Coordinates of C-alpha atoms in Angstrom, one line a residue:
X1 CA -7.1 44.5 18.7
X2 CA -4.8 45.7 16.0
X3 CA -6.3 48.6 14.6
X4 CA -3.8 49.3 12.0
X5 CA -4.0 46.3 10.3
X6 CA -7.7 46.2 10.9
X7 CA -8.0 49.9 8.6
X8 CA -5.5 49.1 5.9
X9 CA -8.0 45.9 5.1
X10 CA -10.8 48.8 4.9
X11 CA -11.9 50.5 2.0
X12 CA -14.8 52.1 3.4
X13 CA -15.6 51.8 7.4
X14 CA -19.3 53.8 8.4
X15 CA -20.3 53.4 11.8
X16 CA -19.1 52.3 15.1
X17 CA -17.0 49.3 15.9
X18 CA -18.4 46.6 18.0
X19 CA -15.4 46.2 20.7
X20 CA -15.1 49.9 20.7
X21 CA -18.0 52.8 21.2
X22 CA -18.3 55.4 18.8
X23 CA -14.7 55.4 16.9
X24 CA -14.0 57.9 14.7
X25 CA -11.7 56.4 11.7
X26 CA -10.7 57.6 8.7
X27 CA -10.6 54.9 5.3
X28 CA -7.4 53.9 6.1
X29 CA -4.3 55.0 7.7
X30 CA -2.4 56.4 4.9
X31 CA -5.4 59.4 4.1
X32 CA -5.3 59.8 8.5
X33 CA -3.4 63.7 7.7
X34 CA -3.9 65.6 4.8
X35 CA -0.5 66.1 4.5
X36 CA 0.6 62.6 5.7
X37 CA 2.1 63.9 8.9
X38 CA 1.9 61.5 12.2
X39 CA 0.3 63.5 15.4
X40 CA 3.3 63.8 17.4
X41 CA 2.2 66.1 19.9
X42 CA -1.8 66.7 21.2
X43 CA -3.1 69.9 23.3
X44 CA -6.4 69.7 24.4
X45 CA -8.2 72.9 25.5
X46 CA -10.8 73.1 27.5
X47 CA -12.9 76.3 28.4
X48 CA -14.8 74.8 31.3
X49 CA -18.5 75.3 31.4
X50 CA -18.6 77.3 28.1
X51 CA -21.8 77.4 26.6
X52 CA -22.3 78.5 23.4
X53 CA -23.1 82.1 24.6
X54 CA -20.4 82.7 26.3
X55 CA -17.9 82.4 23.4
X56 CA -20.3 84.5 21.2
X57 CA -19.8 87.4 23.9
X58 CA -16.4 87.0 24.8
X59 CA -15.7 87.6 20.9
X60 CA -18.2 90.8 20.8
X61 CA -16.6 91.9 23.5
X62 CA -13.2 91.6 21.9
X63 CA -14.4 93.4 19.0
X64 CA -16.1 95.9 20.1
X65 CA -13.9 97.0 23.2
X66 CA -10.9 95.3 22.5
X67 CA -11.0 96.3 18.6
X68 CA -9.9 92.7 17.2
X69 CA -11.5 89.5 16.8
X70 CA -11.1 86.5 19.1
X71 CA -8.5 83.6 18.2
X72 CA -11.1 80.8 18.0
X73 CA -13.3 82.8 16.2
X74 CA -10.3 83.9 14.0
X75 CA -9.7 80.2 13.4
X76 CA -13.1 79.5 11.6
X77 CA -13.3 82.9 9.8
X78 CA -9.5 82.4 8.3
X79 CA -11.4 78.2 7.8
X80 CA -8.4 76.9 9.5
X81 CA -9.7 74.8 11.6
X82 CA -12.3 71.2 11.3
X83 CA -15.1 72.3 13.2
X84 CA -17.9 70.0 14.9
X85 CA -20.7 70.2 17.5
X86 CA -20.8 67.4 20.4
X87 CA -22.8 66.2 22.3
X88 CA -22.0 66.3 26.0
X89 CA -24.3 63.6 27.8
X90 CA -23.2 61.3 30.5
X91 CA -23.8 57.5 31.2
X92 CA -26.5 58.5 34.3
X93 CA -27.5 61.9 32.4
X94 CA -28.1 63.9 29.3
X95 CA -26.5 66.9 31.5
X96 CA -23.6 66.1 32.6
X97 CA -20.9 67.2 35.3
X98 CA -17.1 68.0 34.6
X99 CA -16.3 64.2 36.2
X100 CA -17.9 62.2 33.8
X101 CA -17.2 64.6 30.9
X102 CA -13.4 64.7 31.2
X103 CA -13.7 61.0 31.8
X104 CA -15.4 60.6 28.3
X105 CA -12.7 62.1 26.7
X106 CA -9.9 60.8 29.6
X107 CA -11.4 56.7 29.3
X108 CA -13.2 56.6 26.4
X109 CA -16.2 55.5 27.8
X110 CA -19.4 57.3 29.7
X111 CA -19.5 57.5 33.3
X112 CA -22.3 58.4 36.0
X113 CA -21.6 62.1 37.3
X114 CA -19.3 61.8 40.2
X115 CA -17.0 59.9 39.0
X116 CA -13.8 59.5 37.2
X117 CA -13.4 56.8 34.4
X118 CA -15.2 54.4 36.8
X119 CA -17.7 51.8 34.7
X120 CA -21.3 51.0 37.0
X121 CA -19.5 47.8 37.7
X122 CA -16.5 48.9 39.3
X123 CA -14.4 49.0 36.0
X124 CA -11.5 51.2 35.4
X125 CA -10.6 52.5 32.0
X126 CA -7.3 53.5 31.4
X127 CA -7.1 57.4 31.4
X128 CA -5.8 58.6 27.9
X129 CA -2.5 60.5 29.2
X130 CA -1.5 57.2 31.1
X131 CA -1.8 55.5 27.9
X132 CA 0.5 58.0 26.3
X133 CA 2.9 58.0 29.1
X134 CA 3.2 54.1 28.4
X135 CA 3.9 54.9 25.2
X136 CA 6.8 56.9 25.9
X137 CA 5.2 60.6 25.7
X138 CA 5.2 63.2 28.4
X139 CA 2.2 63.9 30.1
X140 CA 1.2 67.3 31.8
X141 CA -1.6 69.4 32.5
X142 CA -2.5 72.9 33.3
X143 CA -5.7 74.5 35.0
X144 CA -6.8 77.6 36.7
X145 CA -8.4 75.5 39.1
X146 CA -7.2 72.8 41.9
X147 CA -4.7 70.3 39.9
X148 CA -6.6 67.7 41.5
X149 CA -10.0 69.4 40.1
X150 CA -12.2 67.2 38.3
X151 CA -11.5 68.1 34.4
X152 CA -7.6 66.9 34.8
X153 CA -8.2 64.3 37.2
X154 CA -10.2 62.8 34.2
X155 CA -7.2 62.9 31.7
X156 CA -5.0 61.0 34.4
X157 CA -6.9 58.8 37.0
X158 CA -9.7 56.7 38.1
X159 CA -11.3 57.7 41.6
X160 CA -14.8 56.8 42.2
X161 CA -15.2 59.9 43.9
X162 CA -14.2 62.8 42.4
X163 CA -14.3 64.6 45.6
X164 CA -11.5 62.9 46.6
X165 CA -8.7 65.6 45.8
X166 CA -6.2 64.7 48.5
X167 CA -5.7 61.0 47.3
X168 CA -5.8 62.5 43.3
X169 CA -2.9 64.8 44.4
X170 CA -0.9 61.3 45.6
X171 CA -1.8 59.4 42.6
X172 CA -0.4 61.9 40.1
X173 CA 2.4 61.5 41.9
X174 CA 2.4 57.6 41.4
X175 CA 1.7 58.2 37.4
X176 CA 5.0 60.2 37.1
X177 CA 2.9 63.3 35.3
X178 CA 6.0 65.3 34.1
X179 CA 4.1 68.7 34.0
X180 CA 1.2 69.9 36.4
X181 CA 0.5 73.8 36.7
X182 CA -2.5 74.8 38.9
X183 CA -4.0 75.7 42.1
X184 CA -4.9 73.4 45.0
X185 CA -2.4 73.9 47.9
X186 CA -4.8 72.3 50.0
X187 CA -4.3 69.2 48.8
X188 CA -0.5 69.3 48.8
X189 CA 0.3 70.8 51.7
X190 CA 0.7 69.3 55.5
X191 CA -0.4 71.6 57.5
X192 CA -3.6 71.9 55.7
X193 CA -4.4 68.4 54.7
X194 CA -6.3 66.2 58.1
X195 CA -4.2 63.2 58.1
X196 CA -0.4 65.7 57.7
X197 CA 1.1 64.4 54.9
X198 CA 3.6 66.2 53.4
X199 CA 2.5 65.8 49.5
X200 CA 4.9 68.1 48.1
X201 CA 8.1 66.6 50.0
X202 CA 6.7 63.0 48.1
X203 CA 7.2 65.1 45.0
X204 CA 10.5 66.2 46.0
X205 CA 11.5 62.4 46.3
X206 CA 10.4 61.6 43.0
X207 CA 12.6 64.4 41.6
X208 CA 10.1 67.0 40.9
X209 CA 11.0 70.9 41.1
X210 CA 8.2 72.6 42.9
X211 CA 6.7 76.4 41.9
X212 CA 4.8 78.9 44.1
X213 CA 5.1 82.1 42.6
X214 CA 4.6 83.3 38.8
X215 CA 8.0 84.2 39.1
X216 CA 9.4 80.9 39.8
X217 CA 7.8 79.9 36.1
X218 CA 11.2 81.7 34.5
X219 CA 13.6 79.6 36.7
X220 CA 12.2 76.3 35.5
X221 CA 14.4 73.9 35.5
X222 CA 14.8 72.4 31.6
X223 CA 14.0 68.6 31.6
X224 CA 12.8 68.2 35.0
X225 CA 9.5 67.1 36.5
X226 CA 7.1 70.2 37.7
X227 CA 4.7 70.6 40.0
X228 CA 3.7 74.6 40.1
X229 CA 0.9 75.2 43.1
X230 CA -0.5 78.8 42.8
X231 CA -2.9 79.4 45.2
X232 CA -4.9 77.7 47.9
X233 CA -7.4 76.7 45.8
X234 CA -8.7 78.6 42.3
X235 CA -6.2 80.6 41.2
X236 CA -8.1 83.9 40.8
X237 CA -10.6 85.5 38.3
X238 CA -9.0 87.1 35.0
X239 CA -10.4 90.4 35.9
X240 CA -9.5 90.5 40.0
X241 CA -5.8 89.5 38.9
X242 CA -5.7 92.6 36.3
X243 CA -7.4 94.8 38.9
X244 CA -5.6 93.5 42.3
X245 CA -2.3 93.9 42.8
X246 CA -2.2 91.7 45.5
X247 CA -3.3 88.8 42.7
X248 CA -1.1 90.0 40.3
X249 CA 1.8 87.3 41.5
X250 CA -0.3 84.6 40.2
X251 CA -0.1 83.3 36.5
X252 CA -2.8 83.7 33.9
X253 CA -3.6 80.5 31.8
X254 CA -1.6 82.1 28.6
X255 CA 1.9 81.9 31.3
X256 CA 1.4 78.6 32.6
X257 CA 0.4 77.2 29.2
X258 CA 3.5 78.8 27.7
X259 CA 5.8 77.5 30.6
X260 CA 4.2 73.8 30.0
X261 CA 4.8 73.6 26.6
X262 CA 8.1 74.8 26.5
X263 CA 9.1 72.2 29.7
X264 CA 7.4 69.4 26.7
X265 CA 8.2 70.3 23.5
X266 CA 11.5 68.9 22.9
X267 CA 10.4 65.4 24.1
X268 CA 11.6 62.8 21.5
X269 CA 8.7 60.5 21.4
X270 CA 6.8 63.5 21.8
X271 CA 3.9 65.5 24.4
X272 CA 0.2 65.8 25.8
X273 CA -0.9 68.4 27.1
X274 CA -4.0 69.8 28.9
X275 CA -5.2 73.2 29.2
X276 CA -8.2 74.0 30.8
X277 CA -9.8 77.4 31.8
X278 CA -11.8 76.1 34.7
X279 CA -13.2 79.3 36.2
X280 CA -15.4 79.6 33.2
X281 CA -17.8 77.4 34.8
X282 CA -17.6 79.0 38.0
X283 CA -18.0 82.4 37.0
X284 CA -21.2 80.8 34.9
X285 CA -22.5 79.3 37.9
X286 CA -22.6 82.7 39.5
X287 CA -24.2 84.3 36.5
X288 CA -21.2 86.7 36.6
X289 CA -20.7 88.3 33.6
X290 CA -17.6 90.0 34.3
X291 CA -16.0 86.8 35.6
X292 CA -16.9 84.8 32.7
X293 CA -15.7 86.7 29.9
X294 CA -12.7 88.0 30.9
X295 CA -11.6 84.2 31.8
X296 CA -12.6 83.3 28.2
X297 CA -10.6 85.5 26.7
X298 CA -7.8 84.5 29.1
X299 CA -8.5 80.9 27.8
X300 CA -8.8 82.6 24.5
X301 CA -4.9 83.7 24.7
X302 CA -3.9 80.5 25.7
X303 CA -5.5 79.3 22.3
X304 CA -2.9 81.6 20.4
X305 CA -0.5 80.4 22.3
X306 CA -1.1 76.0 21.0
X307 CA -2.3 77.2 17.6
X308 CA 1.2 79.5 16.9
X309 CA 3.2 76.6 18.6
X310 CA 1.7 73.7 16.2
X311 CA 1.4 76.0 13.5
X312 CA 5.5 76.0 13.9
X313 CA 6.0 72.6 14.9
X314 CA 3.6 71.4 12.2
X315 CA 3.1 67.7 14.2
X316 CA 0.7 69.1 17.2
X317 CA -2.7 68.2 16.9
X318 CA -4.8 71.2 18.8
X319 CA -8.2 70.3 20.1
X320 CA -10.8 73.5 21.7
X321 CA -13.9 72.7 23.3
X322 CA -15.8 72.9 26.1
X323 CA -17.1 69.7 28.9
X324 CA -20.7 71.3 28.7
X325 CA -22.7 74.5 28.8
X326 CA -23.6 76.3 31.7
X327 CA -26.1 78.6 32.3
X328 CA -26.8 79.3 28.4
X329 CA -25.9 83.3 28.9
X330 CA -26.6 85.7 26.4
X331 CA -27.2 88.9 24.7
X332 CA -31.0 89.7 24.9
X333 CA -32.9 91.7 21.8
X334 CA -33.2 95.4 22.4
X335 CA -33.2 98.7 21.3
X336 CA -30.0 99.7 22.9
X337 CA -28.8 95.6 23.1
X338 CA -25.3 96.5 21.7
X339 CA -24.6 100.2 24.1
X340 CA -25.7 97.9 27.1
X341 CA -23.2 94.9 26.3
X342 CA -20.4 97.2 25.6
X343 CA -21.3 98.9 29.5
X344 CA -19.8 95.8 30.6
X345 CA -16.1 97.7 30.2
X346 CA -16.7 99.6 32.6
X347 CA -16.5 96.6 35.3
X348 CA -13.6 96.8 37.4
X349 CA -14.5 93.3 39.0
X350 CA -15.6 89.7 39.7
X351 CA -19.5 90.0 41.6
X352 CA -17.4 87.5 43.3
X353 CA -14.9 90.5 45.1
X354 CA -18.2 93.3 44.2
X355 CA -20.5 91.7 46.8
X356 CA -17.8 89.6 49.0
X357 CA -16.7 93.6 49.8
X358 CA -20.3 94.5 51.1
X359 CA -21.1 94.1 55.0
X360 CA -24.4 93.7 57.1
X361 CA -23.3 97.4 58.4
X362 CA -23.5 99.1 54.8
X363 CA -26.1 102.1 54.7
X364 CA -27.8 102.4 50.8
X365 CA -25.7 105.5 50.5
X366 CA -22.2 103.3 50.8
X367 CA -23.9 100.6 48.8
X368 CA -25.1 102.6 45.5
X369 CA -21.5 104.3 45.7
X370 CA -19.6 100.8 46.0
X371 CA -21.8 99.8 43.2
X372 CA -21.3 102.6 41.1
X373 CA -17.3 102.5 41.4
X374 CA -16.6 99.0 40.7
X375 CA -19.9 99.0 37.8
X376 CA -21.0 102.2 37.2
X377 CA -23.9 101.4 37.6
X378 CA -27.1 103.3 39.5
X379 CA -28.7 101.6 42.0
X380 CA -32.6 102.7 42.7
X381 CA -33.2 103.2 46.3
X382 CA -35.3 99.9 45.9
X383 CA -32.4 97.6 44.0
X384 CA -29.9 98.8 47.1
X385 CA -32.5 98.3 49.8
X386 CA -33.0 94.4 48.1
X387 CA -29.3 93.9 48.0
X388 CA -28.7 95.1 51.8
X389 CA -31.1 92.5 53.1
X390 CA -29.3 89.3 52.2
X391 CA -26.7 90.9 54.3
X392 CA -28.8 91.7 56.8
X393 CA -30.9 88.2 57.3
X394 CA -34.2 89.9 56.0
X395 CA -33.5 87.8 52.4
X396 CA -32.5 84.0 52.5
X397 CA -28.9 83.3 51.7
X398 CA -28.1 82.4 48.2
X399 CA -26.4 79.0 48.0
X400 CA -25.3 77.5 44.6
X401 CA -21.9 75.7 43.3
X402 CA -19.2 77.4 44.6
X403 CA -21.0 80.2 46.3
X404 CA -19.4 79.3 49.9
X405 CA -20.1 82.9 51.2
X406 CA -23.8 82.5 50.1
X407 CA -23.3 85.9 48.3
X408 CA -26.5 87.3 46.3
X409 CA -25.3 86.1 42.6
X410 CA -28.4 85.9 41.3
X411 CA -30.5 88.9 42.9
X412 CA -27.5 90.9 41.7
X413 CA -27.1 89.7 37.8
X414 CA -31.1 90.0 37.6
X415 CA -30.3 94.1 38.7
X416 CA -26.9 93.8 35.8
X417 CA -29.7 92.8 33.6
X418 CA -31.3 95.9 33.3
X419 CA -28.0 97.6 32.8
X420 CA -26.3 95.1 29.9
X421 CA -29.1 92.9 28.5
X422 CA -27.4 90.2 29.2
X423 CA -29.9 86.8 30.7
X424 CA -29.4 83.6 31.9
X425 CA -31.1 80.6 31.8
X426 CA -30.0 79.0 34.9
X427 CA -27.0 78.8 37.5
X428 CA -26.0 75.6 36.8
X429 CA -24.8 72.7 33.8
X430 CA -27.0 72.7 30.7
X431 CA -27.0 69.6 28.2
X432 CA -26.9 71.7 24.9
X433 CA -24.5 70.6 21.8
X434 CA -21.1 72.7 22.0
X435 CA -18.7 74.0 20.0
X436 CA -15.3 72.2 19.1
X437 CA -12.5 72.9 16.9
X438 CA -9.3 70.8 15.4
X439 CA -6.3 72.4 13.8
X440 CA -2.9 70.1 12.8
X441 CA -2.5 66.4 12.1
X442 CA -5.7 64.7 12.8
X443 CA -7.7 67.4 12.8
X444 CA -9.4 65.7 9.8
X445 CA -10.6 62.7 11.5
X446 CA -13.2 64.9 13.1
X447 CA -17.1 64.4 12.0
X448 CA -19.7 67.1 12.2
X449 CA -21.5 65.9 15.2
X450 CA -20.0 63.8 17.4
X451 CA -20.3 62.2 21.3
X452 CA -17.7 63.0 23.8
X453 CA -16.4 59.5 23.7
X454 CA -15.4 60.0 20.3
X455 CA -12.4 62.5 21.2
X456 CA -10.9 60.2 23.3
X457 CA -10.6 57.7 20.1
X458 CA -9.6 60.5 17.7
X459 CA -6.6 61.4 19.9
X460 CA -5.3 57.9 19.7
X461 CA -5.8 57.3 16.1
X462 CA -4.1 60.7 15.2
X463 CA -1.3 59.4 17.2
X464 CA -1.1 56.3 14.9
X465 CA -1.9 53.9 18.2
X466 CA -2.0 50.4 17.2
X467 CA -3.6 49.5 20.3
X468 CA -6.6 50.7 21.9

């Protein structure tokens, strides 16, 4: 279908079009950018997981500790930015997982959970950054998770499992990605993968220089392929990195984001790029408060880092938003609501490293003091006497998404509570509308409400596609 010539016969088009779910258009091409610029670049930033809560906080918390307001906030108070809400559903679910949502955007159509821009009849859409690579663009993508995690996977490939991380680490391979900046060693390496393959030595063949240290990020090699691998897995929590120093040679988000778009950004024909915080979820899974906000306002950074690059380059369309909610956190009413919220800079850590660091052996004397260090917070004989049995057997294991220690996430928020005001709904994905922004070219195609689908469209009509 030719789309260009199909708009330019348009005076007014409402609604959807029938070979194509919910397109977003504009009247015609020529009123597609304000200032009749083509989208020549895209960056799409995703802060995994982030309910609406979460971004609320994060900005409190810059304000009130950090003494300056948050760059996504920044970006509707200054009205720079078209802003909508979306809705999040998947094809088997109105809450969805970070598969099928990345896939919305990636395919352009709805998928069950589990899957990876796979239709129910066994029909695979093109993901959006191989369409742009056959269109002569570079492709890359950066995460704080596993490269072959399931919010880039989504951009890139079509798996039916999204599980299956050691195959998506061979098929980027195949796609000829030209940037990818992550974690996930276990998927690369040989003597950690079952069957021995050696994935980084098939990078090597296809040309690719490969990073393992942040330090290797300022010897990149101008023009050349990259594959940077960081850590095992995750690369580490925001506030463990800051706090560690034995974490402190991996890169945040804000590095590897500013390493990918400099490797893209003189490109001809042009770049897509995406950027996604992924440990927000997780941290929001484990109802840790710590965790999540100091990875938003990592993520945060990173959104400085597109929005001053397109402000520059003035042909980069930046998209923020979220896959879903998670967990639905937030500041509870109270007397002393904002003195608790602000307690939380006194947290030297992740939960994650806070109870991962307490042993079956621990007396409530070493507990309240381990607790009070890292949280300065006062444990009641009966709060440390709770905590100690999960250690000890007397209390059944915690499980959860990504809780492979079966630490006690929840008993321990529930205690935070008390201390910071700060609830949660749940441990795991919530279908609630979320928050998405647009800034460059394009950005004005962008309705108040729309479906996820609908961004994978937008991107391709910024682009001035004449092909879908």
């Amino acid at each position: 279908m030719n789309r260009r010539k199909f708009l330019k016969g348009s005076t007014v088009i409402t609604g959807f079009f029938a070979l194509n779910p919910s397109v977003i258009v504009s009247n015609n091409l020529e009123t597609m950018s304000k200032k009749d610029k083509k989208t020549k670049n895209i960056i799409f930033l995703i802060s995994d997981g982030m309910s609406s809560g979460t971004l609320q906080m994060a900005n409190l918390y810059a304000r009130n500790i950090l003494g300056k307001n948050g760059n996504w906030i920044g970006l509707y108070t200054e009205n720079k930015v078209s802003r909508a809400l979306m809705d999040t559903a998947s094809a088997s679910s109105s809450v969805t997982d970070s598969a099928a949502a990345s896939s919305s955007f990636g395919g352009g159509h709805r998928v069950k959970n589990g899957v990876l821009n796979v239709g129910p009849n066994g029909e695979r859409y093109l993901p959006i950054w191989q369409k742009f690579k056959n269109e002569g663009k570079k492709a890359g993508c950066v995460t704080t998770v596993s490269i072959t995690h399931a919010t880039p996977a989504g951009f890139c490939v079509n798996s039916d499992r999204r599980s299956a991380e050691n195959e998506i680490a061979e098929m980027y391979a195949d796609i000829g990605l030209d940037v990818m900046l992550g974690g996930g060693d276990d998927f690369f390496n040989a003597s950690k993968r079952a069957d021995r393959k050696d994935i980084y030595k098939t990078y090597e063949e296809k040309g690719y220089q490969i990073l393992k240290q942040k330090s290797d990020l300022k010897k990149i090699k101008k023009g050349k392929k990259t594959l940077g691998v960081f850590a095992s897995g995750a690369l580490p929590y925001s506030i463990d990195r800051a706090n560690i120093e034995d974490l402190q040679q991996t890169p945040t988000l804000a590095d590897m984001s500013t390493a990918a778009i400099e490797q893209l950004k003189d490109h001809e024909e042009g770049f897509v790029l995406l950027i996604e915080a992924g440990k927000v979820d997780w941290a929001a899974h484990a109802n840790d408060i710590a965790a999540l906000i100091h990875d938003q306002l990592a993520f945060d950074e990173a959104v400085k880092i597109a929005i001053d690059f397109a402000k520059k380059d003035k042909e980069t369309l930046v998209i923020i938003t979220t896959d879903h909610g998670n967990a639905n956190p937030g500041l509870i009413y109270g007397a002393d609501a904002t003195e608790k919220f602000n307690s939380i800079a006194e947290y030297k850590y992740t939960n994650e490293y806070i109870l991962n660091s307490i042993h079956s052996d621990f007396n409530q004397k070493q507990i309240k003091d381990w607790i009070y260090e890292t949280n300065k917070i006062n444990l009641t004989d009966e709060e440390a006497a709770h905590l100690l049995n999960f250690y000890s057997g007397i209390e059944k294991q915690e499980s959860g998404l990504y809780n492979y220690k079966k630490l006690p996430f929840k008993a321990y928020s529930e205690i935070q509570k008390k201390h910071n005001n700060i609830g949660w709904i749940s441990m795991d994905h919530s279908g609630d509308y979320v928050e998405l922004a647009a800034f460059g070219p394009g950005s004005e195609l962008l309705k108040p409400f729309v479906q996820n689908i609908d961004l994978h469209y937008l991107m391709l009509e910024a682009a001035s596609k004449s092909k879908i």
